Short mmCIF file of C-alpha atoms in Angstrom, two decimals:
data_model
loop_
_atom_site.label_atom_id
_atom_site.label_comp_id
_atom_site.label_asym_id
_atom_site.label_seq_id
_atom_site.Cartn_x
_atom_site.Cartn_y
_atom_site.Cartn_z
CA MET D 1 -25.05 -1.39 21.80
CA ARG D 2 -23.70 -4.65 23.74
CA PRO D 3 -20.46 -4.43 25.72
CA GLY D 4 -17.32 -5.00 23.54
CA GLU D 5 -19.79 -5.07 20.21
CA LEU D 6 -18.28 -4.10 16.92
CA ARG D 7 -20.23 -1.55 14.90
CA LEU D 8 -19.27 -0.17 11.55
CA LEU D 9 -19.73 3.58 11.76
CA GLY D 10 -20.38 6.20 9.21
CA PRO D 11 -23.50 6.76 6.62
CA GLU D 12 14.16 17.66 5.53
CA ARG D 13 17.27 15.25 5.39
CA LEU D 14 19.51 15.53 2.46
CA PRO D 15 19.53 12.25 -0.08
CA THR D 16 22.43 10.17 0.49
CA GLU D 17 23.26 7.35 -1.94
CA ASP D 18 23.70 3.55 -0.67
CA ALA D 19 25.21 0.80 -2.39
CA PHE D 20 22.31 -0.21 -4.38
CA GLY D 21 22.20 3.70 -5.68
CA ILE D 22 18.95 4.37 -4.15
CA THR D 23 18.66 7.57 -1.99
CA SER D 24 17.98 7.64 1.68
CA ALA D 25 15.14 9.98 1.27
CA MET D 26 13.55 7.68 -1.32
CA ALA D 27 14.14 4.92 0.83
CA HIS D 28 11.75 6.50 3.43
CA ARG D 29 9.14 6.99 1.13
CA LEU D 30 9.38 3.43 -0.16
CA THR D 31 9.03 1.76 3.04
CA HIS D 32 5.20 3.14 3.55
CA LEU D 33 4.46 1.32 0.24
CA PHE D 34 4.87 -2.05 2.16
CA ALA D 35 1.14 -2.55 2.90
CA LEU D 36 0.10 -1.50 -0.50
CA LEU D 37 1.15 -4.92 -1.68
CA LEU D 38 -0.99 -6.41 0.69
CA VAL D 39 -4.12 -4.74 -1.15
CA ALA D 40 -3.60 -4.74 -5.29
CA TRP D 41 -0.79 -4.94 -7.68
CA THR D 42 -1.11 -1.47 -9.56
CA GLY D 43 -0.52 -0.49 -13.37
CA CYS D 44 -0.16 2.27 -14.99
CA PRO D 45 1.15 3.64 -18.09
CA SER D 46 5.17 4.19 -17.91
CA PRO D 47 8.29 5.11 -20.44
CA SER D 48 8.74 1.62 -20.96
CA HIS D 49 5.18 1.27 -22.82
CA PRO D 50 4.83 5.09 -24.89
CA ALA D 51 1.47 6.11 -26.24
CA PRO D 52 1.82 4.85 -30.08
CA VAL D 53 2.47 7.59 -32.78
CA PHE D 54 0.43 7.58 -35.74
CA GLU D 55 0.72 9.70 -38.81
CA PRO D 56 -1.79 12.94 -39.25
CA ASP D 57 -5.12 11.99 -40.95
CA PRO D 58 -5.10 14.41 -43.92
CA ASN D 59 -8.72 14.57 -43.96
CA ALA D 60 -9.17 15.17 -40.05
CA SER D 61 -10.33 18.84 -38.85
CA PRO D 62 -7.88 20.98 -38.18
CA PRO D 63 -7.06 21.89 -34.29
CA PRO D 64 -8.79 24.57 -32.81
CA THR D 65 -7.64 27.85 -33.08
CA VAL D 66 -7.44 30.59 -30.14
CA GLY D 67 -11.08 31.65 -28.94
CA GLN D 68 -12.35 27.99 -30.20
CA GLU D 69 -13.96 25.71 -27.16
CA GLU D 70 -11.06 23.16 -26.36
CA ALA D 71 -12.26 19.69 -25.29
CA ALA D 72 -12.92 19.42 -21.90
CA PRO D 73 -10.20 17.57 -20.01
CA GLU D 74 -10.28 13.80 -18.99
CA PRO D 75 -11.76 13.17 -15.40
CA PRO D 76 -8.74 11.92 -12.97
CA ARG D 77 -8.78 7.85 -13.02
CA VAL D 78 -8.67 8.15 -9.27
CA GLN D 79 -11.87 9.82 -7.90
CA ARG D 80 -11.94 12.10 -4.69
CA GLY D 81 -14.33 12.84 -2.17
CA ALA D 82 -15.42 11.56 1.37
CA VAL D 83 -15.64 7.82 1.83
CA ARG D 84 -19.18 7.30 2.15
CA ARG D 85 -19.00 4.68 4.99
CA PRO D 86 -15.93 4.69 6.58
CA PHE D 87 -14.25 1.48 7.70
CA LEU D 88 -14.31 2.69 11.59
CA TYR D 89 -15.37 0.10 14.01
CA ALA D 90 -16.25 1.11 17.96
CA VAL D 91 -15.55 -1.02 20.68
CA ARG D 92 -17.61 0.23 23.53
CA ASN D 93 -16.51 -2.22 26.63
CA THR D 94 -15.42 0.92 28.65
CA GLU D 95 -16.46 4.23 29.71
CA GLN D 96 -14.06 5.61 26.88
CA PRO D 97 -14.61 3.97 23.40
CA SER D 98 -11.85 2.17 21.40
CA TYR D 99 -11.92 2.47 17.64
CA LEU D 100 -10.57 -0.04 14.79
CA PHE D 101 -9.91 2.02 12.04
CA GLY D 102 -9.28 0.13 8.40
CA THR D 103 -6.77 2.36 5.91
CA VAL D 104 -5.63 2.04 2.27
CA HIS D 105 -2.02 3.09 1.46
CA VAL D 106 -2.66 5.05 -1.71
CA GLY D 107 -5.51 7.26 -3.22
CA VAL D 108 -7.34 8.27 -0.17
CA SER D 109 -6.42 10.95 2.31
CA LEU D 110 -7.03 10.60 5.88
CA GLU D 111 -9.93 13.68 5.76
CA GLU D 112 -11.51 11.67 3.17
CA ALA D 113 -11.53 8.78 5.16
CA LEU D 114 -12.41 10.31 8.22
CA PRO D 115 -15.12 12.97 7.43
CA GLY D 116 -17.46 14.97 9.24
CA GLN D 117 -17.99 13.18 12.70
CA ALA D 118 -16.10 10.28 12.10
CA PHE D 119 -12.65 12.33 12.78
CA GLU D 120 -14.07 12.61 16.33
CA ALA D 121 -12.92 9.11 17.06
CA LEU D 122 -9.31 10.39 16.55
CA ALA D 123 -9.89 13.50 18.72
CA ALA D 124 -8.50 12.57 22.06
CA PRO D 125 -7.65 8.95 22.26
CA ARG D 126 -5.57 7.59 25.14
CA VAL D 127 -3.26 6.19 22.28
CA VAL D 128 -2.75 5.54 18.69
CA ILE D 129 -1.82 2.20 17.82
CA VAL D 130 -0.20 1.57 14.16
CA GLU D 131 1.19 -1.07 12.15
CA ILE D 132 4.62 0.23 12.16
CA ASP D 133 6.12 3.75 13.55
CA PRO D 134 7.68 5.94 11.31
CA ALA D 135 10.13 7.45 13.38
CA THR D 136 11.75 4.05 13.61
CA LEU D 137 12.35 3.50 10.17
CA SER D 138 16.15 3.09 8.96
CA PRO D 139 16.55 3.42 5.28
CA ARG D 140 19.74 1.40 5.52
CA ALA D 141 18.10 -1.50 7.28
CA LEU D 142 15.30 -1.52 4.69
CA LEU D 143 17.52 -2.00 1.77
CA GLU D 144 19.78 -4.33 3.44
CA GLY D 145 16.68 -6.46 4.09
CA ALA D 146 15.52 -6.51 0.39
CA ARG D 147 18.77 -7.83 -0.69
CA LEU D 148 18.89 -10.79 -2.01
CA PRO D 149 20.77 -13.52 -0.38
CA ARG D 150 24.91 -14.33 -1.81
CA ARG D 151 24.59 -17.05 -4.58
CA ALA D 152 20.62 -16.86 -4.97
CA PRO D 153 19.72 -15.95 -8.41
CA THR D 154 19.52 -12.18 -9.40
CA LEU D 155 16.46 -10.12 -10.09
CA ASP D 156 17.60 -10.58 -14.18
CA GLU D 157 17.87 -14.13 -13.84
CA ARG D 158 14.86 -14.68 -12.21
CA LEU D 159 12.46 -12.94 -14.98
CA PRO D 160 12.55 -13.47 -19.05
CA SER D 161 14.69 -11.26 -20.82
CA LEU D 162 11.91 -9.11 -22.18
CA LEU D 163 10.27 -8.32 -18.86
CA TRP D 164 13.62 -7.62 -17.35
CA HIS D 165 14.32 -5.00 -20.10
CA ASP D 166 10.85 -3.22 -19.35
CA LEU D 167 11.73 -3.37 -15.40
CA THR D 168 14.99 -1.35 -16.28
CA GLU D 169 13.48 0.91 -18.60
CA GLU D 170 10.64 2.00 -16.41
CA LEU D 171 12.53 2.33 -12.87
CA SER D 172 15.81 3.97 -14.56
CA GLY D 173 15.08 7.05 -12.73
CA LEU D 174 14.76 5.29 -9.67
CA VAL D 175 17.60 2.54 -9.23
CA PRO D 176 20.72 1.71 -11.34
CA THR D 177 20.25 -1.52 -12.99
CA GLU D 178 23.16 -3.24 -11.04
CA GLY D 179 21.69 -2.31 -7.73
CA LEU D 180 18.15 -3.47 -9.13
CA ARG D 181 19.63 -7.11 -10.23
CA GLN D 182 20.57 -7.38 -6.21
CA LEU D 183 16.88 -6.51 -4.80
CA ARG D 184 14.33 -9.40 -3.94
CA PRO D 185 11.43 -9.41 -6.14
CA TRP D 186 9.09 -7.79 -3.55
CA PHE D 187 10.94 -4.54 -3.00
CA ALA D 188 11.11 -4.31 -6.77
CA MET D 189 7.32 -4.48 -6.88
CA VAL D 190 7.40 -1.60 -4.16
CA LEU D 191 9.44 0.44 -6.43
CA LEU D 192 7.55 -0.18 -9.24
CA MET D 193 4.20 0.89 -7.03
CA GLN D 194 5.53 3.59 -6.36
CA LYS D 195 6.25 5.06 -9.98
CA ARG D 196 2.99 3.75 -11.57
CA VAL D 197 0.81 5.24 -8.12
CA ALA D 198 2.45 8.42 -8.81
CA GLU D 199 1.05 8.54 -12.30
CA LEU D 200 -1.86 7.56 -11.42
CA HIS D 201 -2.73 10.39 -9.29
CA GLU D 202 -0.69 12.44 -12.00
CA GLY D 203 2.03 13.10 -9.93
CA SER D 204 0.56 14.11 -6.68
CA PRO D 205 -0.83 11.15 -4.53
CA PRO D 206 -2.33 11.85 -1.54
CA THR D 207 -0.09 11.60 2.00
CA ALA D 208 -0.58 8.02 2.81
CA MET D 209 -3.05 8.33 5.65
CA ASP D 210 -1.16 6.12 8.08
CA LEU D 211 1.39 8.74 8.41
CA SER D 212 -1.17 11.75 8.60
CA ILE D 213 -2.49 9.79 11.64
CA VAL D 214 0.76 9.62 13.38
CA GLN D 215 1.69 13.07 12.50
CA TYR D 216 -1.85 14.06 13.80
CA ALA D 217 -0.92 12.29 17.00
CA ARG D 218 2.17 13.56 17.81
CA GLU D 219 1.08 17.42 16.98
CA GLN D 220 -1.83 16.75 19.78
CA GLY D 221 0.38 14.88 22.11
CA ILE D 222 -1.42 11.68 21.99
CA GLU D 223 0.85 8.66 22.54
CA VAL D 224 1.86 6.47 19.21
CA ALA D 225 2.65 2.60 19.87
CA ALA D 226 3.41 0.31 17.29
CA LEU D 227 2.31 -3.68 16.86
CA GLU D 228 5.69 -4.19 15.24
CA ARG D 229 9.13 -3.26 14.44
CA VAL D 230 10.27 -2.69 10.77
CA ARG D 231 12.47 -5.84 10.77
CA ASP D 232 9.24 -8.01 11.73
CA GLN D 233 7.65 -6.12 8.42
CA ILE D 234 10.84 -7.24 6.38
CA ALA D 235 11.14 -10.62 7.72
CA ALA D 236 7.32 -11.14 6.89
CA PHE D 237 8.17 -10.08 3.09
CA ASN D 238 11.02 -12.15 3.33
CA GLY D 239 9.07 -15.31 4.48
CA VAL D 240 7.03 -15.29 1.45
CA PRO D 241 8.95 -17.86 -1.20
CA ASP D 242 10.83 -15.27 -3.99
CA GLU D 243 8.90 -17.56 -6.64
CA GLU D 244 5.55 -16.19 -5.40
CA THR D 245 6.53 -12.86 -5.18
CA THR D 246 8.51 -13.28 -8.86
CA ARG D 247 5.14 -14.66 -10.14
CA ALA D 248 3.22 -11.47 -8.94
CA LEU D 249 5.85 -9.29 -10.27
CA VAL D 250 5.75 -10.80 -13.89
CA GLU D 251 2.24 -10.22 -13.72
CA MET D 252 2.26 -6.64 -12.86
CA LEU D 253 4.55 -6.16 -16.06
CA GLU D 254 2.65 -8.27 -18.35
CA ASP D 255 -1.10 -7.11 -17.63
CA ARG D 256 -0.63 -3.50 -16.58
CA GLU D 257 -4.58 -2.64 -17.37
CA GLU D 258 -5.82 -5.48 -15.56
CA ALA D 259 -3.48 -4.24 -12.44
CA GLU D 260 -4.81 -0.82 -12.51
CA GLN D 261 -8.59 -1.60 -12.85
CA LYS D 262 -8.23 -3.84 -9.81
CA LEU D 263 -6.68 -0.80 -7.84
CA LEU D 264 -9.37 1.30 -9.06
CA ALA D 265 -12.00 -1.39 -8.21
CA MET D 266 -10.39 -1.55 -4.59
CA LEU D 267 -10.56 2.19 -4.07
CA GLU D 268 -14.05 2.58 -5.23
CA ALA D 269 -14.93 -0.33 -2.83
CA TYR D 270 -13.36 1.18 -0.10
CA ARG D 271 -14.98 4.52 -0.48
CA SER D 272 -18.35 3.29 -0.74
CA GLY D 273 -17.65 1.35 2.31
CA ASP D 274 -18.30 -1.88 0.71
CA GLU D 275 -17.04 -4.55 3.09
CA GLN D 276 -18.11 -7.38 1.25
CA ARG D 277 -16.65 -6.13 -2.28
CA LEU D 278 -13.48 -5.31 -0.73
CA GLU D 279 -13.21 -8.57 0.90
CA GLN D 280 -13.39 -9.99 -2.65
CA ILE D 281 -10.90 -7.68 -3.90
CA VAL D 282 -8.11 -8.58 -1.25
CA PHE D 283 -8.65 -11.99 -0.55
CA ASP D 284 -9.31 -13.44 -4.30
CA PRO D 285 -9.25 -17.14 -4.25
CA GLU D 286 -7.57 -17.61 -7.42
CA GLU D 287 -4.68 -15.24 -5.99
CA MET D 288 -4.60 -17.28 -2.52
CA GLU D 289 -4.31 -20.53 -4.30
CA ALA D 290 -1.45 -18.98 -6.23
CA ALA D 291 0.28 -17.32 -3.72
CA PRO D 292 -0.82 -19.43 -0.27
CA THR D 293 2.38 -18.31 1.77
CA MET D 294 2.29 -14.89 0.96
CA PHE D 295 -1.21 -14.46 2.32
CA GLU D 296 -0.64 -16.40 5.70
CA ARG D 297 2.84 -14.48 6.17
CA LEU D 298 1.39 -10.94 5.60
CA PHE D 299 -1.95 -11.62 6.95
CA THR D 300 -2.70 -14.40 8.97
CA ARG D 301 0.26 -14.86 11.10
CA ARG D 302 0.58 -10.91 11.75
CA ASN D 303 -3.20 -10.63 12.61
CA ALA D 304 -2.39 -13.69 15.23
CA ALA D 305 0.26 -12.14 16.57
CA TRP D 306 -1.48 -8.17 16.93
CA LEU D 307 -4.57 -9.64 18.48
CA PRO D 308 -2.91 -10.34 22.17
CA ARG D 309 -1.75 -6.51 22.15
CA LEU D 310 -4.75 -5.59 20.98
CA GLU D 311 -6.78 -7.13 23.31
CA ARG D 312 -5.15 -5.68 26.34
CA GLU D 313 -5.17 -2.06 24.49
CA LEU D 314 -8.78 -2.67 24.21
CA GLU D 315 -9.73 -3.58 27.57
CA GLN D 316 -8.31 -0.39 28.91
CA GLY D 317 -10.36 1.61 26.44
CA GLY D 318 -9.66 4.92 24.79
CA ALA D 319 -7.29 2.85 21.93
CA PHE D 320 -7.56 3.96 18.34
CA VAL D 321 -5.93 1.49 16.03
CA ALA D 322 -5.32 2.00 12.56
CA VAL D 323 -4.21 -0.73 10.42
CA GLY D 324 -4.78 -1.59 6.65
CA ALA D 325 -8.44 -2.48 6.10
CA GLY D 326 -7.67 -5.87 4.76
CA HIS D 327 -6.45 -7.14 8.24
CA LEU D 328 -10.31 -6.72 9.66
CA LEU D 329 -11.66 -8.43 6.83
CA GLY D 330 -12.24 -12.18 6.52
CA GLU D 331 -12.59 -15.28 8.94
CA GLN D 332 -9.03 -14.42 10.08
CA GLY D 333 -9.63 -10.70 10.24
CA LEU D 334 -9.14 -8.57 13.39
#
């Protein structure tokens, strides 16, 4: 391998409530879902769309009694198991190689994403570099950043009345209606995703691998560095016109099944190590045309801002860089 060449490897705090009615503990969890917005708009069943109830069929067979064999349970919608070809890239331009690792922020644990020998890349790096450092998260700053400007149309004014009703019903256990009215559309999407992703994983989604990486590094005494501050990430989202994020929120509410299928397809592409397929899903031409500022702000600008820092770190060697897989793919990818 030539120097510098990249190669894909692999076969408690008490909750307090703020003015929005959102607890600080929940806000911590919500922050880590930011990058999920960059990959897929999820969807799954919710209390606002209950399963239909039918009258019993008088001619139907009686239910099984004790001792009779019951039907096998349905398999989980999110499959588990080791990633077949990890999104791990080696940079061998120094005595100690560096690594770029593409993550997904839902549905795959760190142990699955870096199985077997691939985990050795994280064994003893000089520094671990992530998008944001969870230790710097401020729930209050997050919520203030997600507040709509004064005199701007509120969220209920941006949505058709039926969809606003569906949104308030689905998020009734997370945020009061009055608080929801004041939030930017992108943050409403984060709230919606938190609920739907948990349901998709039957209430027990795996820990986001980014958090696992930081926790592991700190346990091993490895330096942790961040590519941007939380306020930078909030500014990136707020830089996307509310019209674009409102349109995406409408799609989440209108077509839940399609959104869920897209998430599942993304996870399968990641688990199989299919770069081309994952790139097609993340950078869907139709979505890029419908929301150009979203892709420019959340991918292109951030990649360009990160690149000089990453070049310096890679020149020293021994860096383990973990960012969303979408930041590594495509012509503008890292």
